[in-house]
XYZ file of C-alpha atoms in Angstrom:
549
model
C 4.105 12.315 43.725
C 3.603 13.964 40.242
C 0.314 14.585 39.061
C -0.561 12.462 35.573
C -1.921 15.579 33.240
C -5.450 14.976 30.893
C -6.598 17.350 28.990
C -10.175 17.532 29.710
C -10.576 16.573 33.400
C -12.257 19.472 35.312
C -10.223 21.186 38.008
C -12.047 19.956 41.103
C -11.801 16.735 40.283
C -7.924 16.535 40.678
C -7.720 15.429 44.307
C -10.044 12.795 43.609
C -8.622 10.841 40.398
C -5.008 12.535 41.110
C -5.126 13.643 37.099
C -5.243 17.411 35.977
C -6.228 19.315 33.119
C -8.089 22.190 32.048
C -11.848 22.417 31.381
C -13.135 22.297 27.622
C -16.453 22.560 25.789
C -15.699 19.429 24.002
C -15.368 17.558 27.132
C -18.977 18.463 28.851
C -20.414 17.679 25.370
C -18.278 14.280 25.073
C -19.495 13.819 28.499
C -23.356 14.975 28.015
C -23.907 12.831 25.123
C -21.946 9.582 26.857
C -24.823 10.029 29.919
C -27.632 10.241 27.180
C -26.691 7.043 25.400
C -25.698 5.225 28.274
C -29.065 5.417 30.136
C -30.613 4.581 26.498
C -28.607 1.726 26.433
C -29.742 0.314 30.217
C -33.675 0.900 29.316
C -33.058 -1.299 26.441
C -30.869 -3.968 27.562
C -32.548 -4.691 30.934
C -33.412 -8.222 30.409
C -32.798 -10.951 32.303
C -31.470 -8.525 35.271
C -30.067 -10.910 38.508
C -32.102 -10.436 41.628
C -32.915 -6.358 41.133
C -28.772 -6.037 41.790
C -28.285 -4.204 37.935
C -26.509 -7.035 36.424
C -27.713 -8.542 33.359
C -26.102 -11.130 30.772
C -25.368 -8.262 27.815
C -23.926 -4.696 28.982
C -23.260 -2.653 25.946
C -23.516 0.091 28.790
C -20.199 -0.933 30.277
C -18.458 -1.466 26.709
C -19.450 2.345 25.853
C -17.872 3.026 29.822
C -14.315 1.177 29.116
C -14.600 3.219 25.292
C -14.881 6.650 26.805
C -12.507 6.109 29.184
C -9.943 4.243 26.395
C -10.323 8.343 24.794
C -9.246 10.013 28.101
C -9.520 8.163 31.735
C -10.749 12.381 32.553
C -13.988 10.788 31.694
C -14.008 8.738 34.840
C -16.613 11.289 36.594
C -19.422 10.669 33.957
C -18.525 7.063 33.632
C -19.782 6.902 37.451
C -21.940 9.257 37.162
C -23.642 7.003 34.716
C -23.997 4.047 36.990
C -25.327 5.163 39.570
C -28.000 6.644 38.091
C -29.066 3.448 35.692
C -28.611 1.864 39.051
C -31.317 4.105 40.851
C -33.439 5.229 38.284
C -33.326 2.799 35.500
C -32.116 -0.673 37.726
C -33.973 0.222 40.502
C -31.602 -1.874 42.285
C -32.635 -3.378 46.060
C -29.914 -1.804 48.339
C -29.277 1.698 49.569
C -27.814 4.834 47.996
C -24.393 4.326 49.564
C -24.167 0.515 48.521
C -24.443 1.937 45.355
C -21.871 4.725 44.878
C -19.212 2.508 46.939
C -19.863 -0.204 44.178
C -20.018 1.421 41.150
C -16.302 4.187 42.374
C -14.507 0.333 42.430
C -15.911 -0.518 39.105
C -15.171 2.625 38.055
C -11.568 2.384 39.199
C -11.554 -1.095 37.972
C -12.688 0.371 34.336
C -9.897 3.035 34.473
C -7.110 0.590 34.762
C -8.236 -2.045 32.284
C -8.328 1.087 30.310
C -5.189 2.532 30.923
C -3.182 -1.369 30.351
C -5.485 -1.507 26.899
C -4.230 2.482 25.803
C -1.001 2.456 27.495
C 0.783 -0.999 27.539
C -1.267 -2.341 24.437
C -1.703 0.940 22.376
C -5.050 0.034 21.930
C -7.267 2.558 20.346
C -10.878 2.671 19.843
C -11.200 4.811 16.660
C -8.795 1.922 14.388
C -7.867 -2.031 14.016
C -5.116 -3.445 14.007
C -4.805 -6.855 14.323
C -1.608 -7.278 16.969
C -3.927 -4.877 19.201
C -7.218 -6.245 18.306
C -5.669 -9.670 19.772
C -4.617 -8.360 22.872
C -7.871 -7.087 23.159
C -9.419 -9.832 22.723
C -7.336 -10.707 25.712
C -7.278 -8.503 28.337
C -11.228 -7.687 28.266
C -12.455 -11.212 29.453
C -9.268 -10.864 32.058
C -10.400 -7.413 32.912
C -13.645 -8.267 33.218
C -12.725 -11.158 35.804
C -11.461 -8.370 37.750
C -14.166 -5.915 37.279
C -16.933 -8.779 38.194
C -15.451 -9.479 41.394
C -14.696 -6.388 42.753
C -18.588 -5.213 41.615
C -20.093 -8.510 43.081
C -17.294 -8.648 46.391
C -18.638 -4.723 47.016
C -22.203 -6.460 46.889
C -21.507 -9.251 49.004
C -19.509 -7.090 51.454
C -22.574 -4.595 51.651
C -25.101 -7.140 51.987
C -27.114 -7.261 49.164
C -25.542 -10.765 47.947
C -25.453 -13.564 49.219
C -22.616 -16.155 49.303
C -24.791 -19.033 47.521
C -25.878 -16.478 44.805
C -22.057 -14.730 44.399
C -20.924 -17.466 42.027
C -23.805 -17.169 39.633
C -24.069 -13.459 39.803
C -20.316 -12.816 39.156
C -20.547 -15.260 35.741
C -23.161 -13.070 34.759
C -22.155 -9.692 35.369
C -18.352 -11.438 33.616
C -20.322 -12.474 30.714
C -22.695 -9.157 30.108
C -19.373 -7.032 30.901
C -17.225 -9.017 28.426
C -19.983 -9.497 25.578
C -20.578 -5.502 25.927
C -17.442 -5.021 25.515
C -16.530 -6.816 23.053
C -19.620 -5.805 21.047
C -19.968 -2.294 21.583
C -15.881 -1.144 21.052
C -15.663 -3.046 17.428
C -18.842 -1.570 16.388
C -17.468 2.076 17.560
C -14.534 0.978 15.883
C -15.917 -0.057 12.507
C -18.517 3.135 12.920
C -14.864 5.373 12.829
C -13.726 3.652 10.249
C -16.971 3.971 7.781
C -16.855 7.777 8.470
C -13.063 7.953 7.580
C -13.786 6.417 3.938
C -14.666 8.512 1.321
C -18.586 8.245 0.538
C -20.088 6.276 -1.827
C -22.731 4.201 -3.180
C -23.003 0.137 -1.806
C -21.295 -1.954 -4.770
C -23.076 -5.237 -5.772
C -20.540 -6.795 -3.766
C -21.347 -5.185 -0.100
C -25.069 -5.986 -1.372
C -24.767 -9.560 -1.819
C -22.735 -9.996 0.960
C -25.492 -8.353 3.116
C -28.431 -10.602 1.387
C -26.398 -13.674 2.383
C -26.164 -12.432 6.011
C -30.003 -11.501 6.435
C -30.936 -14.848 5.222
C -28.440 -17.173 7.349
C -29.339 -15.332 10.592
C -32.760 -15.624 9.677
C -32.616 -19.229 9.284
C -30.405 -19.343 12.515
C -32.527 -18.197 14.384
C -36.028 -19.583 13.106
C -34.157 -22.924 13.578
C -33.154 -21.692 17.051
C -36.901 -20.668 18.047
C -38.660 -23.422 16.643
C -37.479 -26.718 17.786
C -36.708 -26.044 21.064
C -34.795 -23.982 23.357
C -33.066 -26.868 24.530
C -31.250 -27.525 20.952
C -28.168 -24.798 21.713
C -26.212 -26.808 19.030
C -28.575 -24.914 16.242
C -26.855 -21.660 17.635
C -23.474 -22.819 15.215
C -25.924 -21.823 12.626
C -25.212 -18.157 13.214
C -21.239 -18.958 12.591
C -22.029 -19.743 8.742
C -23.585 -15.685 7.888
C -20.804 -13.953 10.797
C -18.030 -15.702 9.023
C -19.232 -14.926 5.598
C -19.020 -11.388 6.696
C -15.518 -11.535 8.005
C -13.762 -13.110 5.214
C -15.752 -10.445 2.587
C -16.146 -7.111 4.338
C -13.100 -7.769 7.008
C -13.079 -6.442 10.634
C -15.391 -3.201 10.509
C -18.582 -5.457 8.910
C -18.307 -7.881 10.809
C -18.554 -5.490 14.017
C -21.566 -4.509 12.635
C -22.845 -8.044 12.375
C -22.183 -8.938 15.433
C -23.711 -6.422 16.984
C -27.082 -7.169 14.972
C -26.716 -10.481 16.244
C -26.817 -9.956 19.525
C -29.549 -7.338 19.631
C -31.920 -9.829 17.436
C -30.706 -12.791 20.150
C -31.269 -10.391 23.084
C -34.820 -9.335 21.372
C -35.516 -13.309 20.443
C -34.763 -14.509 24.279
C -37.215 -11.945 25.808
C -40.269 -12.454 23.004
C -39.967 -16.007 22.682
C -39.716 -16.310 27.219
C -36.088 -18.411 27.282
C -35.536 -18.404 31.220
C -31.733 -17.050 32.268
C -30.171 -20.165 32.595
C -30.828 -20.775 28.928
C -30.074 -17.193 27.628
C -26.610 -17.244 29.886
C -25.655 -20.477 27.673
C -26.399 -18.316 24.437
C -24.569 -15.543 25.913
C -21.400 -17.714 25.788
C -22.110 -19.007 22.715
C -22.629 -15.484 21.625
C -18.890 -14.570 23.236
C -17.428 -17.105 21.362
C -18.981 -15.930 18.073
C -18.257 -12.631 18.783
C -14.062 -13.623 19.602
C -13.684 -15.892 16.558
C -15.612 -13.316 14.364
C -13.544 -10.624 15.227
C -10.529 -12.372 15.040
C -11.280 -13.676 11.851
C -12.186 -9.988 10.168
C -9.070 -8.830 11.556
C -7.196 -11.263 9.744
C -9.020 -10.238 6.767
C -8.625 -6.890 6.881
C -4.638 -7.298 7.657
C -4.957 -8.968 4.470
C -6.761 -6.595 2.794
C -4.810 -3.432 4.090
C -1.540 -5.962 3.300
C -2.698 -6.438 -0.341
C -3.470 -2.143 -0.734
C 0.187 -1.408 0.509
C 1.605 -4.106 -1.672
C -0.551 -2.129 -4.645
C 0.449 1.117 -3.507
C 4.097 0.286 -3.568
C 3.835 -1.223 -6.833
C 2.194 1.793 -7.862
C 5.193 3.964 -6.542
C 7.675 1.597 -7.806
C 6.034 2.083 -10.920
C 5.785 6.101 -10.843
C 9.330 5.950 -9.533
C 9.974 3.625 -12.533
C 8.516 6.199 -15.031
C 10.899 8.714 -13.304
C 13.620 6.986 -14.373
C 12.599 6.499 -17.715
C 12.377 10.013 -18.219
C 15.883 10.563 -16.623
C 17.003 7.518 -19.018
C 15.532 8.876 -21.858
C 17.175 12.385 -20.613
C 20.400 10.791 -20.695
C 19.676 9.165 -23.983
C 19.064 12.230 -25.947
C 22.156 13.852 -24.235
C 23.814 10.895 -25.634
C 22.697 10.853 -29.083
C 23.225 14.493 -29.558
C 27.008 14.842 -28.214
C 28.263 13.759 -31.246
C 26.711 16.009 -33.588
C 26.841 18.943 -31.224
C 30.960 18.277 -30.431
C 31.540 18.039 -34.458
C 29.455 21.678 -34.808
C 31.899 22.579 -31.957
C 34.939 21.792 -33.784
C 33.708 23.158 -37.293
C 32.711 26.174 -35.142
C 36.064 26.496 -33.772
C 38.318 25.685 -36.683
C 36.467 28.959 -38.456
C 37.325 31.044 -35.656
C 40.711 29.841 -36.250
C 40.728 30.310 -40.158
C 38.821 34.168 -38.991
C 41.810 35.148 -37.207
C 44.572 33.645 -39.657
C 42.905 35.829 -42.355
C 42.737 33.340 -44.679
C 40.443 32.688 -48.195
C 36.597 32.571 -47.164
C 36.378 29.493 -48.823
C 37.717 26.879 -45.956
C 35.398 29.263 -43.507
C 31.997 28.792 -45.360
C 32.896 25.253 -45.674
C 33.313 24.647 -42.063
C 30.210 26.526 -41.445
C 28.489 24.383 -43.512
C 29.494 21.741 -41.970
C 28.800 23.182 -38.559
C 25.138 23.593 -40.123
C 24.262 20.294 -40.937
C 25.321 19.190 -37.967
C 22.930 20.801 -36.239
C 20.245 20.120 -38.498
C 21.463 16.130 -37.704
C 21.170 17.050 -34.091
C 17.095 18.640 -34.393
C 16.511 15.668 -36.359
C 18.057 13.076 -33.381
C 15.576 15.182 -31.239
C 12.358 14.700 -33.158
C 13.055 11.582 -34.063
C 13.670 10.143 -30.335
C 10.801 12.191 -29.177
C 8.409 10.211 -31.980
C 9.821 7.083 -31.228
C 9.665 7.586 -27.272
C 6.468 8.871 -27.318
C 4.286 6.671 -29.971
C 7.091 4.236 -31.909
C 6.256 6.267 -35.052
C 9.088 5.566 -37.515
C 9.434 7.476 -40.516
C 10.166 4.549 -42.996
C 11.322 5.349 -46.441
C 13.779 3.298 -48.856
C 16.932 3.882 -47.422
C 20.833 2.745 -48.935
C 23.013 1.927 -46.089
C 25.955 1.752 -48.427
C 25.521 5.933 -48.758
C 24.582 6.063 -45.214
C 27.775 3.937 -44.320
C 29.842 6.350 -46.237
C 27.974 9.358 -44.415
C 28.946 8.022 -41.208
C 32.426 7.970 -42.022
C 33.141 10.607 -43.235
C 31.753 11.963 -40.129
C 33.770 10.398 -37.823
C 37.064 10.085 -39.914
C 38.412 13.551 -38.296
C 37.814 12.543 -35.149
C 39.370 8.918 -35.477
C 42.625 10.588 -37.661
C 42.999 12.794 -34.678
C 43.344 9.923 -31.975
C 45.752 7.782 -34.382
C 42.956 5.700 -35.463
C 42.414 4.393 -39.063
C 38.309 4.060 -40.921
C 37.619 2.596 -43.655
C 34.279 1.974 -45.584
C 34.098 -1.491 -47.311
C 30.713 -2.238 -49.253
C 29.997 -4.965 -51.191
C 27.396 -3.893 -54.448
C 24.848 -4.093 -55.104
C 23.061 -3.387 -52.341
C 19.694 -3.299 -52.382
C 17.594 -0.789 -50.573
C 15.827 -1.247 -47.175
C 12.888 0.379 -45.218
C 13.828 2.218 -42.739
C 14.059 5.578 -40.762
C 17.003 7.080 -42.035
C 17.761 9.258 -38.573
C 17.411 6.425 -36.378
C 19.477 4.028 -38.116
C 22.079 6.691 -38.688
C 22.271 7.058 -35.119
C 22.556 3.278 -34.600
C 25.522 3.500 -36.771
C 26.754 6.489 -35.661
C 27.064 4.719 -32.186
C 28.595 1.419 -33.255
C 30.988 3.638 -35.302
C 31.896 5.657 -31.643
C 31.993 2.844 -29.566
C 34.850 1.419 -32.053
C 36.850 4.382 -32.458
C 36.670 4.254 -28.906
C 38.026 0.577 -28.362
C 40.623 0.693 -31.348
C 42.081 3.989 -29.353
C 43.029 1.933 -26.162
C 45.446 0.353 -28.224
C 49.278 1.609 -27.216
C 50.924 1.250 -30.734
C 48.758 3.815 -32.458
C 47.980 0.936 -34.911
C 43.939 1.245 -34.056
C 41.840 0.244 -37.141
C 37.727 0.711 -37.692
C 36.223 -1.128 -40.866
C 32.475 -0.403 -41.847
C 31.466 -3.173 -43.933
C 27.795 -3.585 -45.963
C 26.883 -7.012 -47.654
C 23.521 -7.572 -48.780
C 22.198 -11.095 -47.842
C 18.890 -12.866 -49.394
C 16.279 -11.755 -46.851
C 18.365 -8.668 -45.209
C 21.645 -6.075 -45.668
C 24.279 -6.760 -43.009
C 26.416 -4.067 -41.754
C 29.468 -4.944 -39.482
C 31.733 -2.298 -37.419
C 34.513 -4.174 -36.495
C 37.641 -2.578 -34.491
C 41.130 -4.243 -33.248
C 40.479 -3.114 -29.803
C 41.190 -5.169 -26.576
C 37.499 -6.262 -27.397
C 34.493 -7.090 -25.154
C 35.467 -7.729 -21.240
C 34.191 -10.819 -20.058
C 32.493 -9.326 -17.557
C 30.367 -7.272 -19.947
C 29.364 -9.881 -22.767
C 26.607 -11.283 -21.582
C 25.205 -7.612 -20.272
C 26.504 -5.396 -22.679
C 22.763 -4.153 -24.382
C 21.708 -3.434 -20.638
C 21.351 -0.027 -20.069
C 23.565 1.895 -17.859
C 26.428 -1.218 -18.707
C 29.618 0.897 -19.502
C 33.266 0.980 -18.906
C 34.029 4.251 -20.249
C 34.965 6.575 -17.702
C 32.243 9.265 -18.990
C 30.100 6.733 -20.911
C 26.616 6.472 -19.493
C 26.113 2.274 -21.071
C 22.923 3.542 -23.309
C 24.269 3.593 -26.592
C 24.047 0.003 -27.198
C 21.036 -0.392 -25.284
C 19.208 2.447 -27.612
C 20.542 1.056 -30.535
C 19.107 -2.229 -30.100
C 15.977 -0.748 -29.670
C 15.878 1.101 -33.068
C 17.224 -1.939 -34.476
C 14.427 -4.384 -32.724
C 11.543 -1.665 -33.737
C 12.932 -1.677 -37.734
C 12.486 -5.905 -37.256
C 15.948 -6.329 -37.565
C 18.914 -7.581 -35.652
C 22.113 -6.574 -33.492
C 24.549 -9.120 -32.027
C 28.449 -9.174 -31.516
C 30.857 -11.391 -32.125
C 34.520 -11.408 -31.757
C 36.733 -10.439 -34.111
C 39.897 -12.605 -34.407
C 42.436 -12.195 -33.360
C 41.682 -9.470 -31.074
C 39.087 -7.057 -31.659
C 34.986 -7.032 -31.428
C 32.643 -6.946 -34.529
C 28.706 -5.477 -34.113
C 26.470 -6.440 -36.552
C 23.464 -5.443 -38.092
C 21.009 -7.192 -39.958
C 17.334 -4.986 -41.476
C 15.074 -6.985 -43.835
C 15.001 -5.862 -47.137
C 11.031 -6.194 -47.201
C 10.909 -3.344 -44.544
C 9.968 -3.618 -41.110
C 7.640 -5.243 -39.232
């Protein structure tokens, strides 16, 4: 049969648990400090102790025991070495020596598999919550414990040193100090982990109040519970009121900590004010119920807590992700809004090389150079411009005639639209007053709608393609219209076709419009479409003559 390895269990030890693993410093100082605590814990908690037999009705003891050995079952060795002696030095328990170490190996084995199903088959762990584990839990201790009581109390009553009229009441108790210690002493390690995982800081206001509120219901609880009579167990519901306060404001790791104050002031309370064990046993299961419901209920809590700081954090991704794309928007947008300029320096660029090698007057060449030139001044002036308006929505107003900027844009793009069979023409209606806007951006708006028809007029197969730039002043705005006789706006696209990325140009990246609507929206203005009959699309823009908003 193969050997289960641990890392921790001494050598020696093997044949007797069947585990292996090698020796560490860590483990004889795990195992030191368990034995210290443990024995600290059984010289405080000896109250109400069952006929000198070393079971009482609260065992934090055995809740540190199944803790240890949820870390490593290699811990198994101090675990009963911790028993026995509470049981002989601390217990001072009736029977002999051998009674003793028989009972306490089968609790000890007992221990070791409720801790193995809780780490194993449940995934428990001691050191954080989760709710689906802090259920089960909740479940398998009180079933454990069955277990555990029975096989302590059956060693007992096999031994001798219980009777069979006394085995009932003894193995409630030692069930009820075994679960409550349990299910006391693991949250509070629990919540202790989780405190010293959080980064440190100061106690808001809203930890403070929450802990005022809890000092004074459990001091009312239990005044009422001392002073009218220890037959009254009804009062005990007063504790529920401060534990659940706890539980639905701090979540699973305060109310751990409640808890356990709770049941150290009720285990203190019982033993100063003389309640006999009968009536402390009935608080003890009062206590067990508090202690289930109040964990259950801070677990829920903090699932919705943790719940609501994932939903943040993913909005807060979603959002940094969402900024990401901005920038690789706003990366595509200047790419977009500076391919025109740069392709026309590209072609005034080339056509002098051309002119160069044909030898000819240097006349045409300067001109085209010139032309180049301005270009890419237009383009460091796209640049700056987007980068203001990005960055802060600055807009460089100043009175601007779109009539002159209309006949800019044309003569811009005229070249290009001659080459692909495609007729411009510029068609403004005077006067025309001036508007306030920023001359770059509103060129570029232009500039676009003038592209995108060029564009549209060119899918036409009879080379018959038309673009008209019209400007009409109005009474509270100047209109200007780019119409083409294009197959017009798919059907698919109209009611999409200002969202970004919406395109059905082969190399178009659908942010021209969307851009442009911006600018437009930023000047106070407007930018619809229409179409044009009988076949065509017509873009329109409207900017107040007062200036923008």
């Amino acid at each position: 049969m193969a050997l289960v390895r641990f890392r921790g269990m001494p050598a020696q030890l093997t044949p007797f648990f069947g585990i292996s693993g090698p020796v560490g410093a860590r483990f004889w100082r795990t195992g030191v400090a368990f034995l210290a605590i443990y024995l600290a814990f059984n010289m405080l908690t000896e109250w109400h102790e069952f006929d000198r037999l070393g079971i009482t009705l609260w065992s934090p003891d055995n809740g540190l025991s199944l803790a240890l050995l949820i870390e490593s079952v290699a811990f198994a060795p101090f675990v009963l070495l911790g028993a026995v002696l509470s049981d002989v030095f601390i217990a001072r328990v009736q029977h002999s020596i051998y009674l003793t170490l028989a009972a306490e190996f089968l609790l000890t084995i007992a221990y070791v598999g409720l801790a193995s199903v809780l780490r194993e088959k449940v995934n428990f762990s001691v050191r954080q919550n989760r709710l689906p584990e802090l259920v089960a839990f909740l479940i398998f201790v009180p079933v454990g414990a069955v277990f555990s009581s029975l096989v302590y109390c059956g060693a007992l009553y096999l031994g001798g040193a219980l009777s069979v009229d006394k085995f009932f009441v003894a193995t409630r108790d030692f069930w009820i100090g075994d679960t409550l210690g349990m299910v006391t002493i693991i949250p509070l390690m629990t919540s202790v982990f989780i405190f010293l995982s959080m980064p440190r800081r100061r106690l808001s206001g809203y930890t403070l109040s929450t802990l005022c509120v809890f000092a004074l219901g459990t001091c009312l609880g239990f005044a009422m519970l001392t002073g009218v009579g220890d037959k009254l167990y009804y009062l005990f519901y007063l504790l529920f009121f401060p534990i659940f306060w706890v539980a639905m404001r701090e979540g699973y790791a305060g109310v751990a900590l409640a808890l356990a104050a709770v049941q150290l002031t009720l285990a203190a309370i019982t033993v100063l004010v003389g309640y006999d064990i009968k009536d402390f046993a009935i608080l003890q299961l009062l206590m067990l119920v508090l202690s289930i419901t109040g964990l259950l209920l801070g677990g829920v809590t903090t699932e919705r807590l943790n719940a609501a700081q994932l939903l943040h954090e993913q909005q807060t991704e979603l959002a940094r992700m969402a900024d990401f794309a901005r920038v690789g928007a706003m990366g595509m947008e200047l790419a977009h809004e500076i391919s025109q300029p740069l392709s026309t320096v590209t072609t005034y660029l080339h056509a002098a090389r051309r002119l160069l090698q044909s030898s000819v007057a240097s006349g045409p060449v300067m001109d085209a150079l010139i032309k180049a030139e301005g270009e890419a001044q237009r383009a460091r002036e796209v640049l700056e411009r987007i980068r203001d308006f990005v960055s802060n929505g600055n807009l460089d107003l100043q009175a601007l005639d779109l009539s002159t900027l209309a006949e800019k844009i044309a003569a811009l793009c005229r070249e290009e639209a001659t080459s692909r069979g495609i007729r411009i023409e510029n068609e403004s209606i005077r006067p025309i007053p001036p508007v306030k806007a920023d001359r770059v951006q509103i060129e570029q708006v232009l500039n676009n709608l003038v592209a995108n028809a060029i564009d549209a007029a060119s899918e036409r197969s009879d080379a018959r393609g038309h673009v008209i730039i019209r400007v009409a002043a109005g009474d509270e705005a100047v209109v200007m219209q780019v119409e083409d006789n294009g197959p017009g706006v798919a059907p698919e696209m109209a009611a999409r076709i200002f969202e970004a990325y919406q395109t059905t140009k082969p190399r178009g990246m659908g942010l021209g419009l969307p851009l442009s609507l911006r600018i437009v929206q930023r000047h106070a203005g407007r930018l619809w479409w229409e179409p044009n009959r009988p076949e065509g699309a017509r873009f329109l823009v409207a900017l107040p003559i007062d200036g923008s908003g």
